Amino acid sequence: AFSVMAIDGANEPPEEVCIKGKTTEGLVPVWSGCWIHPHTKLKNGLDLVHILLIVYICIMVPIRVGLDVPATGPAYVWEICVDLFFLVDILLNFIHYDDT
C-alpha cells in the first residue's frame, strides 16, 4: 500500500499530492509491504540482472540438456549462484514485510 508522509515530521502532509509513486516537493513515498522501493535505481538494476540471467538460462539450458554438456568447475559454481539469485528473489517476493 502506498501512503504519503511529510519530510518535516508533521503529522499531516502538505497539500501537494504524491501520484503513482512520483514525489512532489515536501513529500516522501512510504511503502508498506515492499523490500525494495519499486521506483529506485536499485530496482531497475535488479530488473536488468533478471533479464540478463533469463537470457543466459534460455541459451544454456538447451545446450546443457540437448548436447549433454554438464557444468563443471567455475561454470557449475556460476549456475548455482544464478539459481540462488532466483530463489532469493522468489522468497523476497512472497514474504510479506510489515513495518507497522
PDB file of N, CA and C in Angstrom:
ATOM      1  N   ALA A   1       0.842  -1.168   0.000  1.00  0.00           N
ATOM      2  CA  ALA A   1       0.000   0.000   0.000  1.00  0.00           C
ATOM      3  C   ALA A   1       0.890   1.234   0.000  1.00  0.00           C
ATOM      4  N   PHE A   2       0.471   2.233  -0.715  1.00  0.00           N
ATOM      5  CA  PHE A   2       1.249   3.453  -0.853  1.00  0.00           C
ATOM      6  C   PHE A   2       0.601   4.543  -0.023  1.00  0.00           C
ATOM      7  N   SER A   3       1.402   5.236   0.755  1.00  0.00           N
ATOM      8  CA  SER A   3       0.898   6.370   1.515  1.00  0.00           C
ATOM      9  C   SER A   3       1.938   7.476   1.441  1.00  0.00           C
ATOM     10  N   VAL A   4       1.573   8.648   1.944  1.00  0.00           N
ATOM     11  CA  VAL A   4       2.455   9.806   1.860  1.00  0.00           C
ATOM     12  C   VAL A   4       2.770  10.283   3.261  1.00  0.00           C
ATOM     13  N   MET A   5       4.022  10.686   3.483  1.00  0.00           N
ATOM     14  CA  MET A   5       4.432  11.199   4.773  1.00  0.00           C
ATOM     15  C   MET A   5       5.222  12.483   4.549  1.00  0.00           C
ATOM     16  N   ALA A   6       5.009  13.468   5.380  1.00  0.00           N
ATOM     17  CA  ALA A   6       5.720  14.737   5.255  1.00  0.00           C
ATOM     18  C   ALA A   6       7.167  14.558   5.699  1.00  0.00           C
ATOM     19  N   ILE A   7       8.094  15.246   5.015  1.00  0.00           N
ATOM     20  CA  ILE A   7       9.508  15.167   5.359  1.00  0.00           C
ATOM     21  C   ILE A   7       9.784  15.848   6.693  1.00  0.00           C
ATOM     22  N   ASP A   8       9.111  16.953   6.932  1.00  0.00           N
ATOM     23  CA  ASP A   8       9.402  17.735   8.129  1.00  0.00           C
ATOM     24  C   ASP A   8       8.909  17.078   9.416  1.00  0.00           C
ATOM     25  N   GLY A   9       8.287  15.913   9.330  1.00  0.00           N
ATOM     26  CA  GLY A   9       7.850  15.199  10.519  1.00  0.00           C
ATOM     27  C   GLY A   9       6.484  15.634  11.025  1.00  0.00           C
ATOM     28  N   ALA A  10       5.828  16.536  10.342  1.00  0.00           N
ATOM     29  CA  ALA A  10       4.495  16.967  10.759  1.00  0.00           C
ATOM     30  C   ALA A  10       3.533  15.792  10.641  1.00  0.00           C
ATOM     31  N   ASN A  11       2.491  15.827  11.428  1.00  0.00           N
ATOM     32  CA  ASN A  11       1.513  14.739  11.400  1.00  0.00           C
ATOM     33  C   ASN A  11       0.720  14.709  10.106  1.00  0.00           C
ATOM     34  N   GLU A  12       0.491  15.859   9.517  1.00  0.00           N
ATOM     35  CA  GLU A  12      -0.273  15.909   8.280  1.00  0.00           C
ATOM     36  C   GLU A  12       0.636  16.374   7.149  1.00  0.00           C
ATOM     37  N   PRO A  13       0.565  15.695   6.002  1.00  0.00           N
ATOM     38  CA  PRO A  13       1.398  16.112   4.882  1.00  0.00           C
ATOM     39  C   PRO A  13       0.921  17.422   4.288  1.00  0.00           C
ATOM     40  N   PRO A  14       1.794  18.139   3.582  1.00  0.00           N
ATOM     41  CA  PRO A  14       1.374  19.361   2.904  1.00  0.00           C
ATOM     42  C   PRO A  14       0.290  19.056   1.873  1.00  0.00           C
ATOM     43  N   GLU A  15      -0.240  20.085   1.255  1.00  0.00           N
ATOM     44  CA  GLU A  15      -1.364  19.906   0.336  1.00  0.00           C
ATOM     45  C   GLU A  15      -0.958  19.261  -0.980  1.00  0.00           C
ATOM     46  N   GLU A  16       0.356  19.236  -1.302  1.00  0.00           N
ATOM     47  CA  GLU A  16       0.770  18.589  -2.537  1.00  0.00           C
ATOM     48  C   GLU A  16       0.439  17.103  -2.471  1.00  0.00           C
ATOM     49  N   VAL A  17       0.221  16.514  -3.608  1.00  0.00           N
ATOM     50  CA  VAL A  17      -0.189  15.114  -3.655  1.00  0.00           C
ATOM     51  C   VAL A  17       0.890  14.284  -4.343  1.00  0.00           C
ATOM     52  N   CYS A  18       1.068  13.096  -3.868  1.00  0.00           N
ATOM     53  CA  CYS A  18       2.007  12.160  -4.466  1.00  0.00           C
ATOM     54  C   CYS A  18       1.193  11.183  -5.317  1.00  0.00           C
ATOM     55  N   ILE A  19       1.425  11.196  -6.633  1.00  0.00           N
ATOM     56  CA  ILE A  19       0.610  10.405  -7.545  1.00  0.00           C
ATOM     57  C   ILE A  19       1.458   9.326  -8.197  1.00  0.00           C
ATOM     58  N   LYS A  20       0.986   8.100  -8.182  1.00  0.00           N
ATOM     59  CA  LYS A  20       1.619   6.956  -8.838  1.00  0.00           C
ATOM     60  C   LYS A  20       3.109   6.847  -8.516  1.00  0.00           C
ATOM     61  N   GLY A  21       3.459   7.062  -7.248  1.00  0.00           N
ATOM     62  CA  GLY A  21       4.833   6.848  -6.828  1.00  0.00           C
ATOM     63  C   GLY A  21       5.775   8.000  -7.105  1.00  0.00           C
ATOM     64  N   LYS A  22       5.318   9.048  -7.781  1.00  0.00           N
ATOM     65  CA  LYS A  22       6.184  10.188  -8.057  1.00  0.00           C
ATOM     66  C   LYS A  22       6.009  11.206  -6.930  1.00  0.00           C
ATOM     67  N   THR A  23       7.122  11.634  -6.378  1.00  0.00           N
ATOM     68  CA  THR A  23       7.049  12.551  -5.252  1.00  0.00           C
ATOM     69  C   THR A  23       7.002  13.993  -5.728  1.00  0.00           C
ATOM     70  N   THR A  24       6.384  14.819  -4.934  1.00  0.00           N
ATOM     71  CA  THR A  24       6.436  16.259  -5.139  1.00  0.00           C
ATOM     72  C   THR A  24       7.220  16.830  -3.966  1.00  0.00           C
ATOM     73  N   GLU A  25       7.595  18.068  -4.064  1.00  0.00           N
ATOM     74  CA  GLU A  25       8.440  18.643  -3.029  1.00  0.00           C
ATOM     75  C   GLU A  25       7.753  18.569  -1.670  1.00  0.00           C
ATOM     76  N   GLY A  26       8.495  18.164  -0.660  1.00  0.00           N
ATOM     77  CA  GLY A  26       7.966  18.075   0.693  1.00  0.00           C
ATOM     78  C   GLY A  26       7.347  16.736   1.026  1.00  0.00           C
ATOM     79  N   LEU A  27       7.258  15.818   0.062  1.00  0.00           N
ATOM     80  CA  LEU A  27       6.639  14.529   0.314  1.00  0.00           C
ATOM     81  C   LEU A  27       7.614  13.398   0.011  1.00  0.00           C
ATOM     82  N   VAL A  28       7.502  12.338   0.765  1.00  0.00           N
ATOM     83  CA  VAL A  28       8.314  11.149   0.562  1.00  0.00           C
ATOM     84  C   VAL A  28       7.367   9.962   0.454  1.00  0.00           C
ATOM     85  N   PRO A  29       7.522   9.124  -0.576  1.00  0.00           N
ATOM     86  CA  PRO A  29       6.661   7.945  -0.636  1.00  0.00           C
ATOM     87  C   PRO A  29       7.031   6.947   0.443  1.00  0.00           C
ATOM     88  N   VAL A  30       6.053   6.408   1.118  1.00  0.00           N
ATOM     89  CA  VAL A  30       6.263   5.410   2.155  1.00  0.00           C
ATOM     90  C   VAL A  30       5.589   4.130   1.684  1.00  0.00           C
ATOM     91  N   TRP A  31       6.368   3.074   1.543  1.00  0.00           N
ATOM     92  CA  TRP A  31       5.835   1.808   1.027  1.00  0.00           C
ATOM     93  C   TRP A  31       5.725   0.815   2.157  1.00  0.00           C
ATOM     94  N   SER A  32       4.590   0.186   2.243  1.00  0.00           N
ATOM     95  CA  SER A  32       4.371  -0.859   3.227  1.00  0.00           C
ATOM     96  C   SER A  32       4.262  -2.184   2.484  1.00  0.00           C
ATOM     97  N   GLY A  33       5.044  -3.148   2.881  1.00  0.00           N
ATOM     98  CA  GLY A  33       4.965  -4.456   2.261  1.00  0.00           C
ATOM     99  C   GLY A  33       5.983  -4.677   1.159  1.00  0.00           C
ATOM    100  N   CYS A  34       6.885  -3.734   0.907  1.00  0.00           N
ATOM    101  CA  CYS A  34       7.892  -3.887  -0.143  1.00  0.00           C
ATOM    102  C   CYS A  34       9.276  -3.948   0.478  1.00  0.00           C
ATOM    103  N   TRP A  35      10.116  -4.847  -0.021  1.00  0.00           N
ATOM    104  CA  TRP A  35      11.501  -4.921   0.435  1.00  0.00           C
ATOM    105  C   TRP A  35      12.354  -3.889  -0.275  1.00  0.00           C
ATOM    106  N   ILE A  36      12.085  -3.673  -1.554  1.00  0.00           N
ATOM    107  CA  ILE A  36      12.829  -2.699  -2.344  1.00  0.00           C
ATOM    108  C   ILE A  36      11.824  -1.757  -2.990  1.00  0.00           C
ATOM    109  N   HIS A  37      12.039  -0.471  -2.832  1.00  0.00           N
ATOM    110  CA  HIS A  37      11.128   0.514  -3.419  1.00  0.00           C
ATOM    111  C   HIS A  37      11.115   0.333  -4.936  1.00  0.00           C
ATOM    112  N   PRO A  38       9.936   0.220  -5.551  1.00  0.00           N
ATOM    113  CA  PRO A  38       9.861  -0.087  -6.980  1.00  0.00           C
ATOM    114  C   PRO A  38      10.305   1.031  -7.917  1.00  0.00           C
ATOM    115  N   HIS A  39      10.564   2.219  -7.408  1.00  0.00           N
ATOM    116  CA  HIS A  39      10.937   3.342  -8.265  1.00  0.00           C
ATOM    117  C   HIS A  39      12.357   3.826  -7.972  1.00  0.00           C
ATOM    118  N   THR A  40      13.283   2.884  -7.761  1.00  0.00           N
ATOM    119  CA  THR A  40      14.671   3.264  -7.483  1.00  0.00           C
ATOM    120  C   THR A  40      15.602   2.675  -8.534  1.00  0.00           C
ATOM    121  N   LYS A  41      16.814   3.206  -8.558  1.00  0.00           N
ATOM    122  CA  LYS A  41      17.827   2.672  -9.478  1.00  0.00           C
ATOM    123  C   LYS A  41      18.201   1.245  -9.089  1.00  0.00           C
ATOM    124  N   LEU A  42      18.143   0.928  -7.805  1.00  0.00           N
ATOM    125  CA  LEU A  42      18.440  -0.432  -7.356  1.00  0.00           C
ATOM    126  C   LEU A  42      17.455  -1.420  -7.976  1.00  0.00           C
ATOM    127  N   LYS A  43      16.182  -1.096  -7.946  1.00  0.00           N
ATOM    128  CA  LYS A  43      15.166  -1.978  -8.534  1.00  0.00           C
ATOM    129  C   LYS A  43      15.361  -2.099 -10.039  1.00  0.00           C
ATOM    130  N   ASN A  44      15.673  -0.989 -10.701  1.00  0.00           N
ATOM    131  CA  ASN A  44      15.931  -1.032 -12.141  1.00  0.00           C
ATOM    132  C   ASN A  44      17.145  -1.900 -12.451  1.00  0.00           C
ATOM    133  N   GLY A  45      18.183  -1.792 -11.630  1.00  0.00           N
ATOM    134  CA  GLY A  45      19.371  -2.611 -11.818  1.00  0.00           C
ATOM    135  C   GLY A  45      19.081  -4.097 -11.613  1.00  0.00           C
ATOM    136  N   LEU A  46      18.282  -4.403 -10.586  1.00  0.00           N
ATOM    137  CA  LEU A  46      17.912  -5.800 -10.357  1.00  0.00           C
ATOM    138  C   LEU A  46      17.066  -6.351 -11.503  1.00  0.00           C
ATOM    139  N   ASP A  47      16.199  -5.523 -12.057  1.00  0.00           N
ATOM    140  CA  ASP A  47      15.403  -5.956 -13.208  1.00  0.00           C
ATOM    141  C   ASP A  47      16.304  -6.260 -14.407  1.00  0.00           C
ATOM    142  N   LEU A  48      17.337  -5.439 -14.602  1.00  0.00           N
ATOM    143  CA  LEU A  48      18.279  -5.686 -15.693  1.00  0.00           C
ATOM    144  C   LEU A  48      19.047  -6.993 -15.467  1.00  0.00           C
ATOM    145  N   VAL A  49      19.458  -7.250 -14.222  1.00  0.00           N
ATOM    146  CA  VAL A  49      20.137  -8.503 -13.898  1.00  0.00           C
ATOM    147  C   VAL A  49      19.209  -9.690 -14.168  1.00  0.00           C
ATOM    148  N   HIS A  50      17.937  -9.550 -13.795  1.00  0.00           N
ATOM    149  CA  HIS A  50      16.951 -10.603 -14.082  1.00  0.00           C
ATOM    150  C   HIS A  50      16.901 -10.906 -15.581  1.00  0.00           C
ATOM    151  N   ILE A  51      16.807  -9.870 -16.371  1.00  0.00           N
ATOM    152  CA  ILE A  51      16.712 -10.047 -17.826  1.00  0.00           C
ATOM    153  C   ILE A  51      17.945 -10.753 -18.371  1.00  0.00           C
ATOM    154  N   LEU A  52      19.129 -10.309 -17.950  1.00  0.00           N
ATOM    155  CA  LEU A  52      20.366 -10.913 -18.433  1.00  0.00           C
ATOM    156  C   LEU A  52      20.479 -12.383 -18.019  1.00  0.00           C
ATOM    157  N   LEU A  53      20.093 -12.684 -16.782  1.00  0.00           N
ATOM    158  CA  LEU A  53      20.170 -14.066 -16.320  1.00  0.00           C
ATOM    159  C   LEU A  53      19.143 -14.951 -17.029  1.00  0.00           C
ATOM    160  N   ILE A  54      17.974 -14.416 -17.322  1.00  0.00           N
ATOM    161  CA  ILE A  54      16.972 -15.193 -18.057  1.00  0.00           C
ATOM    162  C   ILE A  54      17.459 -15.489 -19.470  1.00  0.00           C
ATOM    163  N   VAL A  55      18.092 -14.513 -20.108  1.00  0.00           N
ATOM    164  CA  VAL A  55      18.662 -14.750 -21.448  1.00  0.00           C
ATOM    165  C   VAL A  55      19.738 -15.828 -21.362  1.00  0.00           C
ATOM    166  N   TYR A  56      20.604 -15.740 -20.345  1.00  0.00           N
ATOM    167  CA  TYR A  56      21.644 -16.751 -20.144  1.00  0.00           C
ATOM    168  C   TYR A  56      21.016 -18.141 -19.987  1.00  0.00           C
ATOM    169  N   ILE A  57      19.980 -18.240 -19.161  1.00  0.00           N
ATOM    170  CA  ILE A  57      19.320 -19.523 -18.933  1.00  0.00           C
ATOM    171  C   ILE A  57      18.677 -20.046 -20.216  1.00  0.00           C
ATOM    172  N   CYS A  58      18.060 -19.146 -20.991  1.00  0.00           N
ATOM    173  CA  CYS A  58      17.420 -19.555 -22.251  1.00  0.00           C
ATOM    174  C   CYS A  58      18.436 -20.104 -23.250  1.00  0.00           C
ATOM    175  N   ILE A  59      19.657 -19.658 -23.164  1.00  0.00           N
ATOM    176  CA  ILE A  59      20.700 -20.156 -24.064  1.00  0.00           C
ATOM    177  C   ILE A  59      21.339 -21.434 -23.508  1.00  0.00           C
ATOM    178  N   MET A  60      21.646 -21.442 -22.216  1.00  0.00           N
ATOM    179  CA  MET A  60      22.427 -22.538 -21.648  1.00  0.00           C
ATOM    180  C   MET A  60      21.627 -23.807 -21.365  1.00  0.00           C
ATOM    181  N   VAL A  61      20.367 -23.689 -20.976  1.00  0.00           N
ATOM    182  CA  VAL A  61      19.594 -24.899 -20.668  1.00  0.00           C
ATOM    183  C   VAL A  61      19.466 -25.806 -21.889  1.00  0.00           C
ATOM    184  N   PRO A  62      19.093 -25.295 -23.072  1.00  0.00           N
ATOM    185  CA  PRO A  62      19.043 -26.201 -24.229  1.00  0.00           C
ATOM    186  C   PRO A  62      20.411 -26.812 -24.570  1.00  0.00           C
ATOM    187  N   ILE A  63      21.485 -26.047 -24.391  1.00  0.00           N
ATOM    188  CA  ILE A  63      22.821 -26.592 -24.656  1.00  0.00           C
ATOM    189  C   ILE A  63      23.146 -27.709 -23.671  1.00  0.00           C
ATOM    190  N   ARG A  64      22.895 -27.454 -22.392  1.00  0.00           N
ATOM    191  CA  ARG A  64      23.222 -28.441 -21.364  1.00  0.00           C
ATOM    192  C   ARG A  64      22.365 -29.699 -21.509  1.00  0.00           C
ATOM    193  N   VAL A  65      21.085 -29.545 -21.805  1.00  0.00           N
ATOM    194  CA  VAL A  65      20.194 -30.696 -21.913  1.00  0.00           C
ATOM    195  C   VAL A  65      20.334 -31.384 -23.274  1.00  0.00           C
ATOM    196  N   GLY A  66      20.296 -30.601 -24.341  1.00  0.00           N
ATOM    197  CA  GLY A  66      20.318 -31.168 -25.680  1.00  0.00           C
ATOM    198  C   GLY A  66      21.637 -31.790 -26.086  1.00  0.00           C
ATOM    199  N   LEU A  67      22.726 -31.173 -25.689  1.00  0.00           N
ATOM    200  CA  LEU A  67      24.049 -31.683 -26.063  1.00  0.00           C
ATOM    201  C   LEU A  67      24.714 -32.465 -24.940  1.00  0.00           C
ATOM    202  N   ASP A  68      24.005 -32.603 -23.828  1.00  0.00           N
ATOM    203  CA  ASP A  68      24.504 -33.337 -22.671  1.00  0.00           C
ATOM    204  C   ASP A  68      25.876 -32.817 -22.232  1.00  0.00           C
ATOM    205  N   VAL A  69      25.942 -31.488 -22.040  1.00  0.00           N
ATOM    206  CA  VAL A  69      27.174 -30.829 -21.599  1.00  0.00           C
ATOM    207  C   VAL A  69      26.983 -30.404 -20.145  1.00  0.00           C
ATOM    208  N   PRO A  70      27.578 -31.125 -19.206  1.00  0.00           N
ATOM    209  CA  PRO A  70      27.400 -30.749 -17.800  1.00  0.00           C
ATOM    210  C   PRO A  70      28.234 -29.517 -17.432  1.00  0.00           C
ATOM    211  N   ALA A  71      27.752 -28.799 -16.459  1.00  0.00           N
ATOM    212  CA  ALA A  71      28.510 -27.663 -15.933  1.00  0.00           C
ATOM    213  C   ALA A  71      29.524 -28.201 -14.937  1.00  0.00           C
ATOM    214  N   THR A  72      30.786 -27.845 -15.129  1.00  0.00           N
ATOM    215  CA  THR A  72      31.838 -28.289 -14.212  1.00  0.00           C
ATOM    216  C   THR A  72      32.703 -27.096 -13.827  1.00  0.00           C
ATOM    217  N   GLY A  73      33.325 -27.210 -12.682  1.00  0.00           N
ATOM    218  CA  GLY A  73      34.243 -26.168 -12.217  1.00  0.00           C
ATOM    219  C   GLY A  73      33.558 -24.839 -11.987  1.00  0.00           C
ATOM    220  N   PRO A  74      34.144 -23.746 -12.509  1.00  0.00           N
ATOM    221  CA  PRO A  74      33.567 -22.410 -12.313  1.00  0.00           C
ATOM    222  C   PRO A  74      32.164 -22.268 -12.920  1.00  0.00           C
ATOM    223  N   ALA A  75      31.897 -22.965 -14.014  1.00  0.00           N
ATOM    224  CA  ALA A  75      30.567 -22.894 -14.625  1.00  0.00           C
ATOM    225  C   ALA A  75      29.505 -23.470 -13.685  1.00  0.00           C
ATOM    226  N   TYR A  76      29.864 -24.533 -12.969  1.00  0.00           N
ATOM    227  CA  TYR A  76      28.937 -25.136 -12.006  1.00  0.00           C
ATOM    228  C   TYR A  76      28.637 -24.156 -10.865  1.00  0.00           C
ATOM    229  N   VAL A  77      29.682 -23.529 -10.350  1.00  0.00           N
ATOM    230  CA  VAL A  77      29.510 -22.545  -9.263  1.00  0.00           C
ATOM    231  C   VAL A  77      28.662 -21.373  -9.755  1.00  0.00           C
ATOM    232  N   TRP A  78      28.917 -20.898 -10.977  1.00  0.00           N
ATOM    233  CA  TRP A  78      28.144 -19.798 -11.555  1.00  0.00           C
ATOM    234  C   TRP A  78      26.664 -20.171 -11.649  1.00  0.00           C
ATOM    235  N   GLU A  79      26.366 -21.364 -12.102  1.00  0.00           N
ATOM    236  CA  GLU A  79      24.961 -21.759 -12.263  1.00  0.00           C
ATOM    237  C   GLU A  79      24.271 -21.953 -10.920  1.00  0.00           C
ATOM    238  N   ILE A  80      25.005 -22.386  -9.908  1.00  0.00           N
ATOM    239  CA  ILE A  80      24.435 -22.450  -8.555  1.00  0.00           C
ATOM    240  C   ILE A  80      24.110 -21.034  -8.073  1.00  0.00           C
ATOM    241  N   CYS A  81      24.992 -20.065  -8.337  1.00  0.00           N
ATOM    242  CA  CYS A  81      24.740 -18.665  -7.949  1.00  0.00           C
ATOM    243  C   CYS A  81      23.515 -18.108  -8.669  1.00  0.00           C
ATOM    244  N   VAL A  82      23.349 -18.441  -9.938  1.00  0.00           N
ATOM    245  CA  VAL A  82      22.169 -17.998 -10.694  1.00  0.00           C
ATOM    246  C   VAL A  82      20.911 -18.573 -10.061  1.00  0.00           C
ATOM    247  N   ASP A  83      20.927 -19.860  -9.736  1.00  0.00           N
ATOM    248  CA  ASP A  83      19.774 -20.493  -9.090  1.00  0.00           C
ATOM    249  C   ASP A  83      19.469 -19.849  -7.744  1.00  0.00           C
ATOM    250  N   LEU A  84      20.501 -19.571  -6.968  1.00  0.00           N
ATOM    251  CA  LEU A  84      20.301 -18.930  -5.661  1.00  0.00           C
ATOM    252  C   LEU A  84      19.754 -17.515  -5.810  1.00  0.00           C
ATOM    253  N   PHE A  85      20.191 -16.797  -6.835  1.00  0.00           N
ATOM    254  CA  PHE A  85      19.668 -15.455  -7.091  1.00  0.00           C
ATOM    255  C   PHE A  85      18.152 -15.505  -7.282  1.00  0.00           C
ATOM    256  N   PHE A  86      17.687 -16.437  -8.110  1.00  0.00           N
ATOM    257  CA  PHE A  86      16.252 -16.546  -8.356  1.00  0.00           C
ATOM    258  C   PHE A  86      15.503 -17.082  -7.143  1.00  0.00           C
ATOM    259  N   LEU A  87      16.117 -17.973  -6.369  1.00  0.00           N
ATOM    260  CA  LEU A  87      15.485 -18.472  -5.154  1.00  0.00           C
ATOM    261  C   LEU A  87      15.269 -17.345  -4.145  1.00  0.00           C
ATOM    262  N   VAL A  88      16.295 -16.532  -3.939  1.00  0.00           N
ATOM    263  CA  VAL A  88      16.165 -15.390  -3.020  1.00  0.00           C
ATOM    264  C   VAL A  88      15.120 -14.409  -3.536  1.00  0.00           C
ATOM    265  N   ASP A  89      15.086 -14.181  -4.838  1.00  0.00           N
ATOM    266  CA  ASP A  89      14.088 -13.291  -5.427  1.00  0.00           C
ATOM    267  C   ASP A  89      12.672 -13.795  -5.156  1.00  0.00           C
ATOM    268  N   ILE A  90      12.460 -15.088  -5.337  1.00  0.00           N
ATOM    269  CA  ILE A  90      11.135 -15.665  -5.075  1.00  0.00           C
ATOM    270  C   ILE A  90      10.774 -15.518  -3.606  1.00  0.00           C
ATOM    271  N   LEU A  91      11.692 -15.826  -2.722  1.00  0.00           N
ATOM    272  CA  LEU A  91      11.412 -15.700  -1.290  1.00  0.00           C
ATOM    273  C   LEU A  91      11.079 -14.268  -0.905  1.00  0.00           C
ATOM    274  N   LEU A  92      11.836 -13.303  -1.420  1.00  0.00           N
ATOM    275  CA  LEU A  92      11.572 -11.899  -1.082  1.00  0.00           C
ATOM    276  C   LEU A  92      10.255 -11.408  -1.657  1.00  0.00           C
ATOM    277  N   ASN A  93       9.811 -11.994  -2.763  1.00  0.00           N
ATOM    278  CA  ASN A  93       8.540 -11.567  -3.346  1.00  0.00           C
ATOM    279  C   ASN A  93       7.336 -12.148  -2.627  1.00  0.00           C
ATOM    280  N   PHE A  94       7.514 -13.257  -1.930  1.00  0.00           N
ATOM    281  CA  PHE A  94       6.377 -13.876  -1.271  1.00  0.00           C
ATOM    282  C   PHE A  94       6.353 -13.702   0.238  1.00  0.00           C
ATOM    283  N   ILE A  95       7.417 -13.184   0.805  1.00  0.00           N
ATOM    284  CA  ILE A  95       7.437 -12.904   2.224  1.00  0.00           C
ATOM    285  C   ILE A  95       6.900 -11.488   2.423  1.00  0.00           C
ATOM    286  N   HIS A  96       5.839 -11.357   3.219  1.00  0.00           N
ATOM    287  CA  HIS A  96       5.243 -10.035   3.424  1.00  0.00           C
ATOM    288  C   HIS A  96       5.995  -9.305   4.531  1.00  0.00           C
ATOM    289  N   TYR A  97       6.386  -8.091   4.220  1.00  0.00           N
ATOM    290  CA  TYR A  97       7.083  -7.239   5.185  1.00  0.00           C
ATOM    291  C   TYR A  97       6.108  -6.194   5.672  1.00  0.00           C
ATOM    292  N   ASP A  98       5.962  -6.095   6.969  1.00  0.00           N
ATOM    293  CA  ASP A  98       5.049  -5.103   7.550  1.00  0.00           C
ATOM    294  C   ASP A  98       5.829  -4.251   8.529  1.00  0.00           C
ATOM    295  N   ASP A  99       5.973  -2.962   8.226  1.00  0.00           N
ATOM    296  CA  ASP A  99       6.776  -2.080   9.069  1.00  0.00           C
ATOM    297  C   ASP A  99       5.975  -1.395  10.164  1.00  0.00           C
ATOM    298  N   THR A 100       4.734  -1.821  10.377  1.00  0.00           N
ATOM    299  CA  THR A 100       3.923  -1.173  11.417  1.00  0.00           C
ATOM    300  C   THR A 100       4.028  -1.891  12.725  1.00  0.00           C
TER     301      THR A 100
END
